[in-house]
Short mmCIF file of C-alpha atoms in Angstrom, two decimals:
data_model
loop_
_atom_site.label_atom_id
_atom_site.label_comp_id
_atom_site.label_asym_id
_atom_site.label_seq_id
_atom_site.Cartn_x
_atom_site.Cartn_y
_atom_site.Cartn_z
CA MET G 14 76.94 -89.27 -28.90
CA ASP G 15 77.12 -93.00 -28.55
CA GLY G 16 80.07 -92.45 -25.95
CA GLY G 17 77.75 -90.21 -23.79
CA ARG G 18 75.07 -93.04 -23.93
CA GLU G 19 77.47 -95.59 -22.90
CA VAL G 20 78.68 -93.54 -19.97
CA GLY G 21 75.16 -92.83 -18.91
CA ALA G 22 74.36 -96.46 -19.00
CA LEU G 23 77.53 -97.34 -17.12
CA LEU G 24 76.59 -94.83 -14.33
CA TRP G 25 73.06 -96.16 -14.32
CA ASP G 26 74.27 -99.80 -13.94
CA SER G 27 76.76 -98.71 -11.19
CA GLU G 28 73.97 -96.91 -9.25
CA ALA G 29 71.56 -99.77 -9.50
CA LEU G 30 74.22 -102.25 -8.50
CA LEU G 31 75.26 -100.10 -5.48
CA ALA G 32 71.42 -99.81 -4.46
CA LEU G 33 71.11 -103.51 -4.93
CA LEU G 34 74.25 -104.07 -2.63
CA LEU G 35 72.90 -101.79 0.02
CA ASN G 36 69.51 -103.46 0.03
CA VAL G 37 71.09 -106.94 0.15
CA ILE G 38 73.56 -105.97 2.89
CA VAL G 39 70.90 -104.33 5.17
CA THR G 40 68.49 -107.21 4.60
CA LEU G 41 70.90 -109.91 5.45
CA PHE G 42 72.12 -108.12 8.50
CA VAL G 43 68.56 -107.89 9.85
CA PHE G 44 67.93 -111.63 9.14
CA ALA G 45 71.39 -112.36 10.78
CA LEU G 46 70.56 -110.41 13.89
CA ILE G 47 67.04 -112.25 14.18
CA ALA G 48 68.79 -115.57 13.79
CA ARG G 49 71.47 -114.68 16.29
CA ILE G 50 68.70 -113.61 18.85
CA SER G 51 66.63 -116.80 18.20
CA LEU G 52 69.69 -119.07 18.63
CA SER G 53 71.22 -117.37 21.73
CA GLN G 54 67.93 -116.43 23.50
CA PRO G 55 65.08 -118.73 22.26
CA GLY G 56 62.76 -117.39 24.96
CA LEU G 57 63.05 -113.92 23.37
CA ALA G 58 62.19 -115.41 20.09
CA LEU G 59 59.01 -116.80 21.62
CA LEU G 60 58.16 -113.64 23.35
CA ALA G 61 58.76 -111.42 20.24
CA PHE G 62 57.50 -113.96 17.74
CA PHE G 63 55.00 -111.82 16.16
CA PHE G 64 57.41 -109.04 15.50
CA LEU G 65 60.18 -111.06 14.19
CA ILE G 66 57.86 -112.70 11.69
CA TYR G 67 56.24 -109.38 10.92
CA PHE G 68 59.49 -107.46 10.59
CA SER G 69 60.86 -110.19 8.29
CA TRP G 70 57.78 -110.28 6.09
CA ARG G 71 57.70 -106.40 5.71
CA LEU G 72 61.45 -106.30 4.87
CA VAL G 73 61.22 -108.94 2.36
CA SER G 74 58.28 -107.15 0.64
CA VAL G 75 60.28 -103.82 0.68
CA PHE G 76 63.26 -105.50 -0.70
CA TYR G 77 61.07 -107.04 -3.49
CA ILE G 78 59.65 -103.61 -4.34
CA ASP G 79 63.07 -102.09 -4.21
CA VAL G 80 64.90 -104.71 -6.40
CA PHE G 81 62.27 -105.80 -8.78
CA GLY G 82 60.47 -102.57 -9.16
CA PRO G 83 58.58 -100.82 -10.62
CA VAL G 84 55.89 -103.31 -9.60
CA VAL G 85 52.23 -102.59 -9.71
CA SER G 86 50.29 -102.19 -6.46
CA GLU G 87 46.59 -103.05 -6.83
CA GLN G 88 45.55 -101.22 -3.73
CA LEU G 89 47.40 -97.97 -4.35
CA GLU G 90 46.48 -98.27 -8.18
CA ARG G 91 50.03 -97.26 -9.28
CA SER G 92 53.45 -98.53 -9.76
CA ILE G 93 56.05 -98.40 -6.96
CA GLY G 94 59.87 -99.00 -6.82
CA PRO G 95 62.72 -99.43 -7.37
CA GLY G 96 64.87 -97.79 -4.66
CA LEU G 97 66.45 -98.11 -1.26
CA ALA G 98 63.37 -98.19 0.92
CA ALA G 99 64.83 -101.36 2.61
CA VAL G 100 67.70 -99.55 4.18
CA PRO G 101 65.87 -97.01 6.55
CA LEU G 102 63.34 -99.85 7.42
CA GLY G 103 66.05 -102.13 8.17
CA ALA G 104 67.68 -99.51 10.30
CA CYS G 105 64.44 -99.01 12.35
CA GLN G 106 64.00 -102.77 12.93
CA VAL G 107 67.66 -103.12 13.93
CA ALA G 108 66.96 -100.50 16.54
CA VAL G 109 64.09 -102.52 17.96
CA LEU G 110 66.03 -105.72 17.93
CA LEU G 111 69.04 -104.15 19.71
CA MET G 112 66.89 -102.58 22.36
CA LEU G 113 65.42 -106.06 23.03
CA VAL G 114 68.90 -107.46 23.41
CA VAL G 115 69.68 -104.72 25.97
CA SER G 116 66.50 -104.99 27.90
CA PHE G 117 66.88 -108.78 28.23
CA HIS G 118 70.62 -108.67 28.92
CA PRO G 119 71.84 -111.74 30.84
CA LEU G 120 72.70 -109.66 33.93
CA ARG G 121 69.12 -108.32 34.17
CA LEU G 122 67.84 -111.90 33.56
CA LYS G 123 69.96 -113.16 36.37
CA ALA G 124 68.72 -110.55 38.71
CA LEU G 125 65.14 -111.34 37.77
CA ALA G 126 65.65 -114.91 38.26
CA VAL G 127 66.93 -114.34 41.86
CA ALA G 128 64.05 -112.01 42.63
CA SER G 129 61.69 -114.58 41.39
CA ASP G 130 62.76 -117.52 43.38
CA PHE G 131 60.01 -117.15 45.97
CA ARG G 132 56.79 -118.68 44.83
CA THR G 133 53.82 -117.09 46.58
CA SER G 134 51.48 -119.66 44.93
CA SER G 135 53.34 -122.45 46.87
CA LEU G 136 51.79 -121.05 50.05
CA LEU G 137 48.34 -120.72 48.48
CA ALA G 138 48.00 -124.02 46.72
CA ALA G 139 44.29 -124.44 47.10
CA GLY G 140 43.74 -120.95 45.84
CA ARG G 141 45.90 -121.48 42.96
CA LEU G 142 43.99 -124.62 41.92
CA ASP G 143 40.76 -122.83 42.39
CA LEU G 144 41.95 -120.06 40.24
CA PHE G 145 43.00 -122.39 37.53
CA ASN G 146 39.78 -124.29 37.59
CA LEU G 147 37.73 -121.06 37.66
CA VAL G 148 39.38 -119.73 34.68
CA PHE G 149 39.06 -122.97 32.95
CA TRP G 150 35.37 -123.22 33.43
CA VAL G 151 34.71 -119.66 32.63
CA VAL G 152 36.35 -119.95 29.32
CA VAL G 153 34.61 -123.19 28.63
CA VAL G 154 31.21 -121.67 29.15
CA PHE G 155 32.27 -118.64 26.88
CA GLU G 156 33.50 -120.82 23.97
CA VAL G 157 30.34 -123.24 24.22
CA ALA G 158 28.08 -120.23 24.03
CA LEU G 159 30.17 -118.73 21.24
CA TRP G 160 29.76 -121.81 19.18
CA ILE G 161 26.03 -122.10 19.92
CA GLU G 162 25.65 -118.47 18.98
CA MET G 163 27.52 -119.07 15.60
CA LEU G 164 25.50 -122.17 14.74
CA THR G 165 22.06 -120.65 15.51
CA ARG G 166 22.38 -117.15 14.13
CA GLY G 167 22.82 -117.79 10.30
CA PRO G 168 25.12 -119.30 7.63
CA VAL G 169 28.46 -120.70 8.68
CA PRO G 170 31.08 -118.76 6.61
CA LEU G 171 33.20 -121.75 5.98
CA PHE G 172 30.36 -123.58 4.01
CA SER G 173 28.60 -120.54 2.56
CA LYS G 174 31.60 -118.84 1.06
CA LEU G 175 31.09 -115.76 3.15
CA GLU G 176 33.86 -113.36 3.95
CA ARG G 177 34.69 -112.70 7.70
CA LEU G 178 33.91 -109.09 7.68
CA ASP G 179 30.59 -109.68 5.99
CA TYR G 180 29.74 -112.17 8.55
CA SER G 181 30.65 -109.96 11.48
CA LYS G 182 28.53 -107.20 10.22
CA GLN G 183 25.44 -109.22 9.10
CA TYR G 184 25.35 -112.29 11.45
CA GLY G 185 27.95 -111.93 14.12
CA GLY G 186 26.40 -111.91 17.56
CA PHE G 187 27.42 -110.33 20.85
CA LEU G 188 29.85 -112.91 21.89
CA HIS G 189 31.39 -113.08 18.30
CA GLY G 190 32.04 -109.32 18.63
CA ARG G 191 33.69 -109.51 22.00
CA LEU G 192 36.00 -112.20 20.62
CA MET G 193 36.87 -110.00 17.71
CA ASP G 194 37.68 -107.12 20.27
CA TRP G 195 39.47 -109.19 22.89
CA GLY G 196 40.57 -112.37 21.11
CA PRO G 197 44.35 -111.90 21.18
CA MET G 198 44.11 -111.05 24.82
CA LEU G 199 42.18 -114.03 25.66
CA ALA G 200 44.89 -116.01 23.81
CA PHE G 201 47.55 -114.45 25.90
CA GLN G 202 45.62 -115.59 29.21
CA LEU G 203 45.15 -119.11 27.93
CA GLY G 204 48.84 -119.27 27.13
CA LEU G 205 49.57 -117.96 30.74
CA PHE G 206 47.64 -120.60 32.46
CA PHE G 207 48.79 -123.20 29.96
CA ALA G 208 52.52 -122.40 30.64
CA THR G 209 52.80 -121.26 34.35
CA PRO G 210 52.66 -124.66 36.03
CA VAL G 211 56.13 -125.32 34.56
CA LEU G 212 57.37 -122.70 37.09
CA ARG G 213 56.51 -125.20 39.89
CA GLY G 214 58.16 -128.24 38.15
CA MET G 215 54.74 -129.47 36.90
CA ARG G 216 53.57 -130.22 33.24
CA PHE G 217 51.81 -127.85 30.95
CA ASP G 218 48.11 -127.39 31.71
CA CYS G 219 46.86 -128.84 28.38
CA ARG G 220 43.25 -127.96 29.20
CA PHE G 221 44.07 -124.46 28.18
CA GLY G 222 45.89 -125.59 25.13
CA ALA G 223 42.59 -127.32 24.10
CA LEU G 224 40.71 -124.26 24.65
CA PHE G 225 43.11 -122.32 22.39
CA GLY G 226 42.70 -125.00 19.75
CA SER G 227 38.99 -124.79 20.03
CA LEU G 228 39.22 -120.85 19.30
CA MET G 229 41.48 -121.59 16.27
CA VAL G 230 38.81 -124.00 14.90
CA TYR G 231 36.09 -121.40 15.46
CA LEU G 232 38.11 -118.76 13.59
CA LEU G 233 38.30 -121.26 10.74
CA PHE G 234 34.52 -121.70 10.66
CA VAL G 235 33.77 -117.93 10.62
CA GLY G 236 36.20 -117.38 7.72
CA HIS G 237 39.36 -116.05 9.18
CA ARG G 238 42.58 -116.35 7.48
CA PHE G 239 46.43 -116.31 8.14
CA SER G 240 46.59 -113.00 9.95
CA SER G 241 44.12 -113.95 12.79
CA PHE G 242 45.67 -117.41 13.26
CA PHE G 243 49.20 -115.80 13.35
CA LEU G 244 48.13 -113.02 15.81
CA TYR G 245 46.32 -115.36 18.28
CA PHE G 246 49.25 -117.86 18.08
CA SER G 247 51.76 -115.17 18.71
CA PHE G 248 49.91 -113.94 21.91
CA PHE G 249 49.49 -117.66 23.14
CA ILE G 250 53.09 -118.34 23.10
CA MET G 251 54.29 -115.12 24.80
CA PRO G 252 54.06 -116.38 28.31
CA LEU G 253 56.18 -119.43 27.13
CA GLY G 254 58.90 -117.04 26.10
CA SER G 255 58.58 -114.99 29.34
CA ILE G 256 59.13 -118.08 31.36
CA VAL G 257 62.21 -119.29 29.57
CA LEU G 258 63.69 -115.76 29.68
CA GLY G 259 62.73 -115.11 33.40
CA ARG G 260 63.94 -118.57 34.60
CA SER G 261 66.92 -119.26 32.24
CA LYS G 262 69.48 -118.10 34.78
CA ALA G 263 67.66 -119.71 37.76
CA ALA G 264 69.72 -122.69 39.27
CA GLY G 265 66.59 -125.01 39.42
CA PHE G 266 65.33 -124.45 35.97
CA ASP G 267 66.09 -126.86 33.12
CA SER G 268 65.50 -125.05 29.88
CA SER G 269 66.35 -128.06 27.89
CA ALA G 270 63.75 -130.06 29.54
CA PHE G 271 61.25 -127.13 28.94
CA PHE G 272 61.89 -127.26 25.25
CA ARG G 273 61.76 -131.02 25.16
CA THR G 274 58.25 -130.79 26.69
CA LEU G 275 57.52 -128.19 23.95
CA ARG G 276 58.65 -130.66 21.21
CA ALA G 277 56.23 -133.24 22.51
CA LEU G 278 53.53 -130.93 21.48
CA TRP G 279 54.58 -131.01 17.72
CA LEU G 280 51.39 -132.73 16.55
CA PRO G 281 49.01 -129.95 17.53
CA VAL G 282 51.42 -127.31 16.28
CA VAL G 283 51.58 -129.05 12.74
CA GLY G 284 47.81 -129.46 12.91
CA LEU G 285 47.48 -125.67 13.51
CA GLY G 286 49.93 -124.93 10.67
CA VAL G 287 47.75 -127.24 8.29
CA LEU G 288 44.70 -125.42 9.47
CA VAL G 289 46.24 -122.04 8.70
CA LEU G 290 47.44 -123.18 5.24
CA GLY G 291 44.06 -124.74 4.36
CA ALA G 292 42.22 -121.55 5.38
CA LEU G 293 44.39 -119.34 3.38
CA ILE G 294 43.94 -121.66 0.11
CA TYR G 295 40.31 -121.96 0.87
CA SER G 296 39.76 -118.26 1.16
CA TYR G 297 41.39 -117.46 -2.18
CA ALA G 298 40.39 -120.51 -4.22
CA VAL G 299 36.82 -121.03 -2.89
CA VAL G 300 35.50 -118.18 -1.10
CA ARG G 301 36.91 -115.61 -3.63
CA GLY G 302 36.64 -117.95 -6.49
CA ALA G 303 39.94 -117.00 -7.94
CA GLU G 304 41.33 -118.94 -11.08
CA SER G 305 45.01 -120.21 -11.01
CA GLU G 306 46.50 -117.15 -12.72
CA LEU G 307 44.37 -114.81 -10.65
CA LEU G 308 45.31 -116.57 -7.54
CA GLN G 309 48.91 -116.21 -8.20
CA THR G 310 48.53 -112.42 -8.68
CA LYS G 311 46.52 -112.14 -5.54
CA LEU G 312 49.06 -114.14 -3.49
CA THR G 313 51.89 -111.99 -4.92
CA GLN G 314 50.13 -108.81 -3.93
CA ARG G 315 49.19 -110.15 -0.65
CA LEU G 316 52.73 -111.65 0.25
CA LEU G 317 55.19 -109.51 -1.67
CA VAL G 318 53.63 -106.11 -2.27
CA GLN G 319 50.86 -104.95 0.33
CA GLN G 320 53.16 -105.61 3.31
CA GLY G 321 55.55 -102.93 2.14
CA GLU G 322 53.65 -100.56 -0.04
CA MET G 323 52.72 -98.13 2.50
CA TRP G 324 56.35 -97.91 3.84
CA TRP G 325 57.58 -97.42 0.28
CA MET G 326 55.15 -94.43 -0.12
CA THR G 327 56.49 -92.77 3.03
CA TYR G 328 59.99 -93.47 1.82
CA GLU G 329 59.24 -91.82 -1.47
CA ARG G 330 57.43 -88.85 0.15
CA VAL G 331 59.76 -88.18 3.02
CA PHE G 332 63.32 -89.55 2.05
CA LEU G 333 63.06 -88.85 -1.79
CA HIS G 334 61.12 -85.60 -1.87
CA GLY G 335 61.62 -84.12 1.71
CA ASP G 336 57.85 -83.91 1.96
CA TRP G 337 56.44 -84.16 5.56
CA ASN G 338 54.25 -81.98 7.61
CA THR G 339 54.35 -82.32 11.31
CA ALA G 340 51.49 -80.05 12.04
CA LEU G 341 49.15 -81.73 9.56
CA ALA G 342 50.16 -85.20 10.90
CA LEU G 343 49.38 -84.28 14.53
CA PHE G 344 46.10 -82.68 13.64
CA LYS G 345 44.92 -85.73 11.70
CA LEU G 346 46.15 -88.19 14.30
CA PHE G 347 44.82 -86.61 17.44
CA VAL G 348 42.34 -83.64 16.58
CA ASP G 349 40.39 -84.39 13.46
CA PRO G 350 40.82 -88.07 12.09
CA PHE G 351 38.14 -89.38 9.78
CA ASN G 352 37.15 -92.02 12.36
CA PRO G 353 38.60 -91.39 15.90
CA ASN G 354 37.50 -94.80 16.94
CA ARG G 355 39.84 -96.64 14.63
CA ASN G 356 43.52 -96.38 13.76
CA SER G 357 44.02 -92.77 12.80
CA THR G 358 47.64 -93.39 11.53
CA MET G 359 46.54 -95.71 8.75
CA GLN G 360 43.88 -93.06 7.87
CA LEU G 361 46.40 -90.38 7.50
CA LEU G 362 48.72 -92.61 5.48
CA MET G 363 45.88 -93.60 3.14
CA GLU G 364 44.70 -90.04 2.70
CA LEU G 365 48.32 -89.04 1.75
CA GLY G 366 48.83 -92.11 -0.63
CA LEU G 367 45.35 -92.25 -2.31
CA PRO G 368 42.75 -89.86 -3.68
CA VAL G 369 41.08 -88.65 -0.53
CA GLU G 370 37.57 -89.62 -1.75
CA ARG G 371 38.61 -93.26 -2.41
CA ALA G 372 40.36 -93.29 1.08
CA HIS G 373 37.22 -92.27 2.79
CA THR G 374 35.09 -94.84 0.83
CA LEU G 375 37.52 -97.58 2.08
CA PHE G 376 37.22 -96.30 5.70
CA ASP G 377 33.53 -96.57 5.52
CA LEU G 378 33.89 -100.14 4.48
CA GLY G 379 36.21 -100.92 7.41
CA VAL G 380 39.23 -101.42 5.23
CA ALA G 381 42.69 -100.60 6.44
CA TYR G 382 46.04 -101.24 4.63
CA THR G 383 49.04 -102.85 6.33
CA GLY G 384 51.64 -100.83 8.01
CA GLY G 385 51.95 -97.69 10.16
CA TRP G 386 55.03 -98.34 12.11
CA PRO G 387 57.64 -96.79 11.38
CA GLU G 388 55.86 -94.73 8.76
CA ILE G 389 54.05 -92.51 11.29
CA PHE G 390 57.24 -91.31 13.01
CA PHE G 391 58.86 -90.12 9.76
CA GLU G 392 55.57 -88.37 8.70
CA LEU G 393 55.83 -86.55 12.02
CA GLY G 394 59.59 -85.90 12.34
CA GLY G 395 61.27 -86.36 8.91
CA PRO G 396 64.22 -88.56 8.25
CA VAL G 397 66.10 -87.57 11.37
CA ASP G 398 63.76 -86.82 14.07
CA GLY G 399 61.62 -89.69 12.93
CA PHE G 400 64.45 -92.04 13.63
CA VAL G 401 64.62 -90.63 17.16
CA LEU G 402 60.92 -91.23 17.59
CA VAL G 403 61.48 -94.89 16.40
CA VAL G 404 64.20 -95.44 18.98
CA LEU G 405 61.92 -94.03 21.69
CA SER G 406 59.12 -96.50 20.61
CA ALA G 407 61.60 -99.31 20.57
CA VAL G 408 62.58 -98.46 24.36
CA MET G 409 59.00 -98.27 25.40
CA PHE G 410 58.28 -101.71 23.70
CA SER G 411 61.21 -103.61 24.95
CA GLU G 412 60.92 -102.33 28.58
CA PHE G 413 57.28 -103.16 28.63
CA LEU G 414 58.03 -106.65 27.56
CA PHE G 415 60.53 -106.94 30.41
CA LEU G 416 57.95 -105.77 32.84
CA LEU G 417 55.43 -108.38 31.43
CA THR G 418 58.09 -111.15 31.81
CA ARG G 419 58.56 -110.11 35.39
CA CYS G 420 55.00 -110.46 36.25
CA VAL G 421 54.70 -113.76 34.45
CA VAL G 422 57.49 -115.32 36.33
CA GLN G 423 56.45 -114.03 39.61
CA GLU G 424 52.96 -115.39 38.88
CA ARG G 425 51.33 -112.00 39.39
CA TYR G 426 48.07 -113.12 37.81
CA ALA G 427 45.93 -110.04 38.52
CA THR G 428 48.66 -107.80 37.18
CA CYS G 429 48.91 -109.94 34.06
CA PHE G 430 45.14 -109.65 33.63
CA PHE G 431 45.12 -105.94 33.79
CA LEU G 432 48.35 -105.46 31.80
CA THR G 433 46.90 -107.38 28.83
CA PRO G 434 44.93 -104.45 27.25
CA ILE G 435 48.17 -102.46 27.54
CA LEU G 436 50.10 -105.25 25.95
CA TYR G 437 47.67 -105.30 23.01
CA ALA G 438 47.87 -101.50 22.63
CA VAL G 439 51.76 -101.56 22.64
CA GLU G 440 51.82 -104.55 20.16
CA VAL G 441 49.41 -102.92 17.91
CA ASN G 442 51.38 -99.71 18.01
CA LEU G 443 54.68 -101.52 16.92
CA ALA G 444 52.73 -103.16 13.96
CA SER G 445 50.35 -100.43 12.73
CA GLY G 446 51.62 -97.19 14.47
CA MET G 447 48.25 -96.74 16.39
CA LEU G 448 49.33 -93.69 18.45
CA ASN G 449 45.83 -92.37 18.91
CA SER G 450 45.03 -95.32 21.22
CA PHE G 451 47.42 -93.86 23.87
CA VAL G 452 45.57 -90.60 24.31
CA GLN G 453 42.00 -92.13 24.70
CA LEU G 454 40.38 -92.00 28.14
CA THR G 455 39.65 -95.76 28.03
CA PHE G 456 43.40 -96.46 27.65
CA MET G 457 44.39 -94.02 30.48
CA THR G 458 41.79 -95.73 32.70
CA LYS G 459 43.22 -99.18 31.77
CA LEU G 460 46.72 -97.97 32.57
CA GLY G 461 45.81 -96.37 35.81
CA VAL G 462 44.17 -99.65 37.02
CA ALA G 463 47.03 -101.66 35.73
CA ILE G 464 49.47 -99.52 37.73
CA PHE G 465 47.40 -99.72 40.83
CA VAL G 466 46.96 -103.40 40.67
CA TYR G 467 50.70 -103.83 40.14
CA VAL G 468 51.47 -101.83 43.19
CA LEU G 469 48.88 -103.39 45.36
CA GLU G 470 49.88 -107.04 44.25
CA GLY G 471 53.68 -106.09 44.75
CA ARG G 472 52.87 -104.89 48.36
CA TRP G 473 50.86 -108.08 49.14
CA ARG G 474 53.72 -110.16 47.72
CA ALA G 475 56.22 -108.35 49.89
CA ARG G 476 54.14 -108.90 53.00
CA VAL G 477 53.77 -112.57 52.17
CA ILE G 478 57.58 -112.96 51.76
CA ALA G 479 58.28 -111.04 54.87
CA SER G 480 55.86 -113.12 56.93
CA THR G 481 57.23 -116.29 55.47
CA SER G 482 60.76 -115.35 56.21
CA LEU G 483 59.93 -114.58 59.82
CA GLN G 484 58.18 -117.84 60.37
CA THR G 485 61.18 -119.69 58.76
CA ASP G 486 63.65 -117.88 61.06
CA ARG G 487 61.56 -118.56 64.15
CA ALA G 488 61.35 -122.33 63.14
CA THR G 489 65.14 -122.42 62.65
CA VAL G 490 65.73 -120.82 66.11
CA LEU G 491 63.35 -123.23 67.79
CA LYS G 492 65.03 -126.27 66.01
CA ARG G 493 68.40 -125.12 67.23
CA GLU G 494 66.96 -124.68 70.91
CA VAL G 495 65.47 -128.04 70.81
CA THR G 496 68.17 -129.96 69.14
CA PRO G 497 70.77 -131.21 71.89
#
């Protein structure tokens, strides 16, 4: 009897050790790949900054649940872990990272640099300056009106200990609502106009950096925390990454000088970091009035459990129990979601992981848990076909980022403007799996307009290039005829 127990304990220890080893290997491999990409292609690290951090955070959370489980999930009201959930999640993340490497291969970047050598803006200097000034003053007016609206409509959340969601519902005005809807896209445009002067050998346009800083302070005053600062900052630096990638193979572009200029901005960056940290501590310690022990529990849940709990539920349901229903998932995603105006993916996952009545109560309150990608693809296709869907989403994501990079380095400002809503939808999909946004009429309209503007601006650019080349050829011939 004792011998059987010893054998069982030995087998259990062996299985636990093997699971730990697999989790460690996969997790370290993903982090090594991220580090390799960041060191070899820093521009790609800037462009995909949001996902590199988000992927790392989710993987650490799932690893924590796998290795230290069972752990209590406050949101799910049950214990989760241990297991091997980090292995399939890591495989999905590797697929995205490898696709980014393929899309931004040095040969493609070299071809892009050659195709982007011609600067249409150099022929339209006055227009370019007018465009930058026009955008600057439009945003200045918007931000001034935004601050006036906030200061005149009611209590300031920072000083009244009011949650950001409660403020938006009870006191947020029209401009505040537009910022909540379009804020990350505005941050991208500010980053675009901040960075593109570098393409012409000029310095960053720090006016747009100041406007971005003003937005960050506003978010602090209206009670926002880490997630909003992180999201806005990630969108702001995306054009910087596009410029480094698109011009890294160009003969006249000094990437080291570019990064030296970036390092000169360390003080505002540090200030932003202190702002985010202070907002996070203030939110839990003051706004929510958490005591030290409760604060530690809340931070553990927020940092190490909530990021990975929904993926662990999908892993348990699909990989361990073989329980997925493609027809039900499609129906709840696209035909009969609880709220078709919000992310139907998370609604489905929460209905599967929680009592339906509780999930619906949370939906009514506007609460959505973290996750959605790659969970939804495995809920649709199971362990095998789900991974195929993950790879397809990785291809779409990486190729779209390459298209965006092309438009940035060629200074296609109109196309970049109309691509921004598409960018937001693509980014949200890779974070939360929001597939229903792609079948909405508004998205189709935005996509159609973006394609039309891309083609129109491309034809205009081609005509300008052809006209300039013809004038250059004529000038060369005339010079040869005049020169004795």
